[in-house]
CSV table of N, CA, C and O in Angstrom, one decimal:
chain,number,residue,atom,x,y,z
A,23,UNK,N,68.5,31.0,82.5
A,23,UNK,CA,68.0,32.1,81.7
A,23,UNK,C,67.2,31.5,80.6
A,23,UNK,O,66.1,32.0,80.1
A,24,UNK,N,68.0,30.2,80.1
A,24,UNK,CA,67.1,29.6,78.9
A,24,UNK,C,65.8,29.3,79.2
A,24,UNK,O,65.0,29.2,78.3
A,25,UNK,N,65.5,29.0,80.4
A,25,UNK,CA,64.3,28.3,80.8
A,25,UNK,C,62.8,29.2,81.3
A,25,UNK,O,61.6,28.9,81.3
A,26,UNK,N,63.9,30.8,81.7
A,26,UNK,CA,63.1,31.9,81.9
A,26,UNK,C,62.1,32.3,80.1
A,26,UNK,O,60.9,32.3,79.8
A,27,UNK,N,63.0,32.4,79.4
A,27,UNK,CA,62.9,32.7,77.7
A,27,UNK,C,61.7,31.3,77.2
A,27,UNK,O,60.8,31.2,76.4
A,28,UNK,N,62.3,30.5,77.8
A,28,UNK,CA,60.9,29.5,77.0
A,28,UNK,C,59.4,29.8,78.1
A,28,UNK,O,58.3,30.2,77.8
A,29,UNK,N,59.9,29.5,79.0
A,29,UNK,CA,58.4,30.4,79.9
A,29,UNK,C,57.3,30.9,79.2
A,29,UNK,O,56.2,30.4,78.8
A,30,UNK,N,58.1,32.2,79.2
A,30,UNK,CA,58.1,33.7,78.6
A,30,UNK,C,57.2,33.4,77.2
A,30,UNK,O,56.0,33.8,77.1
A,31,UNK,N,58.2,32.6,76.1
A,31,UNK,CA,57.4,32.6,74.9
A,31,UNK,C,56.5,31.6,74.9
A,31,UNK,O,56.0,31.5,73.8
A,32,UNK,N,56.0,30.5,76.0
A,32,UNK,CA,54.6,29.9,76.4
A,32,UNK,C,53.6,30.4,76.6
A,32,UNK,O,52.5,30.2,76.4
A,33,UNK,N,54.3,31.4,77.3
A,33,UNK,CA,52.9,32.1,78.1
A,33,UNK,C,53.0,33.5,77.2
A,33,UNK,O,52.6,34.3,78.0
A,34,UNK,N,53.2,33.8,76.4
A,34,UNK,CA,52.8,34.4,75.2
A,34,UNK,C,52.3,34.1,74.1
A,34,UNK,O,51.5,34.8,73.4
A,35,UNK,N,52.8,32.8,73.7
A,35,UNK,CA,51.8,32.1,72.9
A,35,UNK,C,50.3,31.6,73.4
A,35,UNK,O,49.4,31.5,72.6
A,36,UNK,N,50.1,31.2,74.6
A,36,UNK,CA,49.0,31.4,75.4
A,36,UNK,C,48.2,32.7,75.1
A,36,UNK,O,47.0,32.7,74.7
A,37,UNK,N,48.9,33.8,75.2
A,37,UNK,CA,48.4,35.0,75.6
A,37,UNK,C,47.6,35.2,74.1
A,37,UNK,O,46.4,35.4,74.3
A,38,UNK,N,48.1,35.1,72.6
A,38,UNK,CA,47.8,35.0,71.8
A,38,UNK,C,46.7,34.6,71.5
A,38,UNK,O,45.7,35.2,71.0
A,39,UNK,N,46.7,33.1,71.9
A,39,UNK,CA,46.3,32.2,71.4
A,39,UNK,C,44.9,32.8,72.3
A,39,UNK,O,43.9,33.1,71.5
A,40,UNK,N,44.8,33.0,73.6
A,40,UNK,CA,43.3,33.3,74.0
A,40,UNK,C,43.1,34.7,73.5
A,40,UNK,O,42.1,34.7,72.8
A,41,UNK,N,43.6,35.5,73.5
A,41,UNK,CA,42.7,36.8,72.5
A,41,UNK,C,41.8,36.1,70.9
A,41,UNK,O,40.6,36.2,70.4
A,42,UNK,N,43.0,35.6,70.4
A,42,UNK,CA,42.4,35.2,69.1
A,42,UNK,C,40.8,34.2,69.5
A,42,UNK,O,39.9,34.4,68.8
A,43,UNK,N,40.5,33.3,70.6
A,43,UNK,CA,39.7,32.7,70.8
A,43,UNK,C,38.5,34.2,71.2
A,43,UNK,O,37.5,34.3,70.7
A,44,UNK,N,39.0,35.0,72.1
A,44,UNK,CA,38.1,35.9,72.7
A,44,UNK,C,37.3,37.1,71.6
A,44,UNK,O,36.2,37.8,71.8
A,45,UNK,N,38.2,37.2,70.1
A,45,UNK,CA,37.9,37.9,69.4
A,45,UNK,C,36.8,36.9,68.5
A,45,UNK,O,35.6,37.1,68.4
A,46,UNK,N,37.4,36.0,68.1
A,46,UNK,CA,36.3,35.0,67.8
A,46,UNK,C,35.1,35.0,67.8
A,46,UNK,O,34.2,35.3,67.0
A,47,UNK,N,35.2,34.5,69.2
A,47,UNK,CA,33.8,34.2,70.0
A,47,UNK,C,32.8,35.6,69.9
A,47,UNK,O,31.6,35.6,69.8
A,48,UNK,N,33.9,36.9,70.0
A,48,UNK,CA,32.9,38.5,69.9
A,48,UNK,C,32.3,38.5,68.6
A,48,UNK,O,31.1,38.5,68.5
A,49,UNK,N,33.0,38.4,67.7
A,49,UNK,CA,32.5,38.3,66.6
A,49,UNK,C,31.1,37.3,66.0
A,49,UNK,O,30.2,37.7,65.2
A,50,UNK,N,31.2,36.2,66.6
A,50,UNK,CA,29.9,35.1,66.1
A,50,UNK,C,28.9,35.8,66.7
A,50,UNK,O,27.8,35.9,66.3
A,51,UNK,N,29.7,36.5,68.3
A,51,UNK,CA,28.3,37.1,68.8
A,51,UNK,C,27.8,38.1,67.9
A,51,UNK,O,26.7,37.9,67.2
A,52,UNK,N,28.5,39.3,67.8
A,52,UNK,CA,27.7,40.5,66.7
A,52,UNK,C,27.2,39.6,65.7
A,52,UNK,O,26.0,39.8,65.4
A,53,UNK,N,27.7,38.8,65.2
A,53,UNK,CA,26.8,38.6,64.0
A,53,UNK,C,25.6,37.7,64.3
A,53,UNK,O,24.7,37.8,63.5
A,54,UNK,N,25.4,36.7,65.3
A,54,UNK,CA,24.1,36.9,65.3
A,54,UNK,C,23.4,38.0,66.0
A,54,UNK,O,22.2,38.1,65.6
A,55,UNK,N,23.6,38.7,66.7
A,55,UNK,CA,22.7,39.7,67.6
A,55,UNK,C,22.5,40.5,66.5
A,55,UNK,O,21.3,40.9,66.5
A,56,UNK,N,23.3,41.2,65.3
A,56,UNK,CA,22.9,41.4,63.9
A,56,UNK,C,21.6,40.7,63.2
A,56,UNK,O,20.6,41.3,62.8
A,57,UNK,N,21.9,39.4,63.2
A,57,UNK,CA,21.1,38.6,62.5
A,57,UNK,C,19.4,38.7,63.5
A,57,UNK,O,18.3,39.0,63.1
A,58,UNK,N,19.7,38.6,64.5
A,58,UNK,CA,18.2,38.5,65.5
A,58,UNK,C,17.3,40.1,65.4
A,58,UNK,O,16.1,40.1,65.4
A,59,UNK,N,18.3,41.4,65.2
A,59,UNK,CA,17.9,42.9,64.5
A,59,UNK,C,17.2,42.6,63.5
A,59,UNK,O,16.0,42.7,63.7
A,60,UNK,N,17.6,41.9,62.0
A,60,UNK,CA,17.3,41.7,61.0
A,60,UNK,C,16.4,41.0,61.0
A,60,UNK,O,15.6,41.3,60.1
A,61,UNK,N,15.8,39.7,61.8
A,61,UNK,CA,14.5,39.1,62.0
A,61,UNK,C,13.7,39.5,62.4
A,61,UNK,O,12.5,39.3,61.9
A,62,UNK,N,13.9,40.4,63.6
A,62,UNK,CA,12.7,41.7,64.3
A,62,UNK,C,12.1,42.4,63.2
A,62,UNK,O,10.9,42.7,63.1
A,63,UNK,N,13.0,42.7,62.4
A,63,UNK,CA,12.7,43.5,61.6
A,63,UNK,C,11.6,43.0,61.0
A,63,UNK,O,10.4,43.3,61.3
A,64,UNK,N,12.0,41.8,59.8
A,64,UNK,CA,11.7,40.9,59.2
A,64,UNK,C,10.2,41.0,59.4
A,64,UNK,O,9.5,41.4,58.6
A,65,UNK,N,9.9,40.4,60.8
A,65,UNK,CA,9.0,40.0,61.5
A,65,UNK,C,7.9,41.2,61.8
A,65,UNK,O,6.8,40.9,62.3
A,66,UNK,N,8.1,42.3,61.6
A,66,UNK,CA,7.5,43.5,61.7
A,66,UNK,C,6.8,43.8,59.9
A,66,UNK,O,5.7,44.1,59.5
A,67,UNK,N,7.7,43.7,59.4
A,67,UNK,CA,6.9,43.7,58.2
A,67,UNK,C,6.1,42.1,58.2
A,67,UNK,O,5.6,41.8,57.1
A,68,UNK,N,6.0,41.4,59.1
A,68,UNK,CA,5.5,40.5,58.2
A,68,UNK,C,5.4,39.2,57.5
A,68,UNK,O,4.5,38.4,57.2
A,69,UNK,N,7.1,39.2,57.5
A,69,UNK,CA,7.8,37.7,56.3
A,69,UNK,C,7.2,36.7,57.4
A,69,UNK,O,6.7,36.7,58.5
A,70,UNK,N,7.6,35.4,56.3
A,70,UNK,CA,7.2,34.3,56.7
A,70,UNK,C,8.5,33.8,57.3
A,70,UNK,O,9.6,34.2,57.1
A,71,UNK,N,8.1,32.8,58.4
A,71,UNK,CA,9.0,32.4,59.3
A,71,UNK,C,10.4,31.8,58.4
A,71,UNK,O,11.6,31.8,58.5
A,72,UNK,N,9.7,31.3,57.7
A,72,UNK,CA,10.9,30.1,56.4
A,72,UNK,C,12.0,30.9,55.7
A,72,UNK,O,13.1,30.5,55.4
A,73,UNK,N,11.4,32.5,55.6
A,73,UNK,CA,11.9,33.0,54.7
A,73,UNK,C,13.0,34.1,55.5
A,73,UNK,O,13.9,34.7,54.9
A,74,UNK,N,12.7,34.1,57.1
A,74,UNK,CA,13.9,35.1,58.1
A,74,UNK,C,14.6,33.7,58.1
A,74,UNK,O,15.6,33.8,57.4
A,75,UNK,N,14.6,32.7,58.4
A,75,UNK,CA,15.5,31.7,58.9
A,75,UNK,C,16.1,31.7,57.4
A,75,UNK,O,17.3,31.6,57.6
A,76,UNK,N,16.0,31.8,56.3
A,76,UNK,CA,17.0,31.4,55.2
A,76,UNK,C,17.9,32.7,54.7
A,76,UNK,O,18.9,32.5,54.0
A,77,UNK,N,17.3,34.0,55.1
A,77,UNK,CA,18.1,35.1,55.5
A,77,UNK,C,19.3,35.2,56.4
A,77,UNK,O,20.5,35.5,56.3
A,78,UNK,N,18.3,34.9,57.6
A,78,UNK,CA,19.1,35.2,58.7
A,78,UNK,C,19.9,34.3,59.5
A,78,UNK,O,20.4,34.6,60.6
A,79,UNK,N,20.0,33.0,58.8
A,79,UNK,CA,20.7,31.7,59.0
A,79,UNK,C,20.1,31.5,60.7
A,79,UNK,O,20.6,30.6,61.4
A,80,UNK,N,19.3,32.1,61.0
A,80,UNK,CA,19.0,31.8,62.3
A,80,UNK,C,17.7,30.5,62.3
A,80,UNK,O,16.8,30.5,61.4
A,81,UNK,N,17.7,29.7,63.4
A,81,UNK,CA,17.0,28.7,63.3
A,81,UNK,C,15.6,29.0,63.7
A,81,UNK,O,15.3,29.7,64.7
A,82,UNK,N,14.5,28.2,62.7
A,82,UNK,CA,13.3,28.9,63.0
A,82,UNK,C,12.5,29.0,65.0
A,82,UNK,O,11.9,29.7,65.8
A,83,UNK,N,13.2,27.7,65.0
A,83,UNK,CA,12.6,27.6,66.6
A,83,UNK,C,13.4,29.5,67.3
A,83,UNK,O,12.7,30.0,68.2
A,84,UNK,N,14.3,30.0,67.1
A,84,UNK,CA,14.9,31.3,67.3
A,84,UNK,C,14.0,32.2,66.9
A,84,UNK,O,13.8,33.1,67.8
A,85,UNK,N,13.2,32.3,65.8
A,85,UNK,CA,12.5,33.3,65.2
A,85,UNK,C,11.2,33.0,66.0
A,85,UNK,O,10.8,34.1,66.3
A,86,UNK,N,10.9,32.7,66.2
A,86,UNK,CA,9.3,31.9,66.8
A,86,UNK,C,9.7,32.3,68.4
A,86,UNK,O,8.8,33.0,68.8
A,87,UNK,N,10.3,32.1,69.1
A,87,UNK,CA,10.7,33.1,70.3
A,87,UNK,C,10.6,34.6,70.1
A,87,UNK,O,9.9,35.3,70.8
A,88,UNK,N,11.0,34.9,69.1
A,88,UNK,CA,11.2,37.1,69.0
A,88,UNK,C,9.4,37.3,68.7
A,88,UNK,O,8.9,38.3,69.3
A,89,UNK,N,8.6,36.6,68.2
A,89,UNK,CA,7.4,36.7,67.1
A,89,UNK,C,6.8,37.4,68.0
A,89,UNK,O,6.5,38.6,67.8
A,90,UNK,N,6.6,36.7,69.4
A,90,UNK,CA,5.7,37.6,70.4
A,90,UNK,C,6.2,38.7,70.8
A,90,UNK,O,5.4,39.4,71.5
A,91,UNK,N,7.3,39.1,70.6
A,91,UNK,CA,7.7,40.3,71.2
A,91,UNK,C,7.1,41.5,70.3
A,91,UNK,O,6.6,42.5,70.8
A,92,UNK,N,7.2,41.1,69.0
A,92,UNK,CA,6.2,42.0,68.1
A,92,UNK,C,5.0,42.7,68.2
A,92,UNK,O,4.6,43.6,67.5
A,93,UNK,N,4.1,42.1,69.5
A,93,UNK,CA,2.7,42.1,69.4
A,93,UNK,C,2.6,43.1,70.8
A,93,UNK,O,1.6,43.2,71.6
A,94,UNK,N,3.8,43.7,71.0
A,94,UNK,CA,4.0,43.8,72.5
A,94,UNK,C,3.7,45.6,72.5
A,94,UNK,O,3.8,46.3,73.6
C-alpha cells in the first residue's frame, strides 16, 4: 500500500509540476503576441524600428519581418 501512496504522490507531483511548465510557456506566449499587436501598431503610425524594439522588448530583426505586412 506504501508503495501504491508514493506512486500516487510522484505522479502528482509530476502532474503539478507540468501544468506549472504549460502555464508558463502560455503566458510568454500572450505576451509576446501582445508585444507583436503593439509593434503593428507602432509600425502603422510610423515609429522608428529602434524605438518598437525598446518598447516592445522584441528584437529588431522581429519588427523588420511585420514592416511589410503594413504596406499590404
Amino acid at each position: 500500500m506504501k508503495y501504491e501512496l508514493d506512486l500516487y504522490d510522484k505522479w502528482n507531483e509530476g502532474l503539478k509540476e507540468g501544468i506549472e511548465i504549460g502555464e508558463a510557456k502560455g503566458m510568454a506566449k500572450g505576451r509576446e503576441e501582445g508585444a507583436i499587436q503593439i509593434a503593428i501598431a507602432m509600425l502603422k503610425d510610423n515609429v522608428a524600428f529602434e524605438t518598437i524594439a525598446q518598447y516592445t522588448r522584441l528584437p529588431i530583426e522581429t519588427i523588420k519581418k511585420l514592416a511589410p505586412q503594413m504596406t499590404q
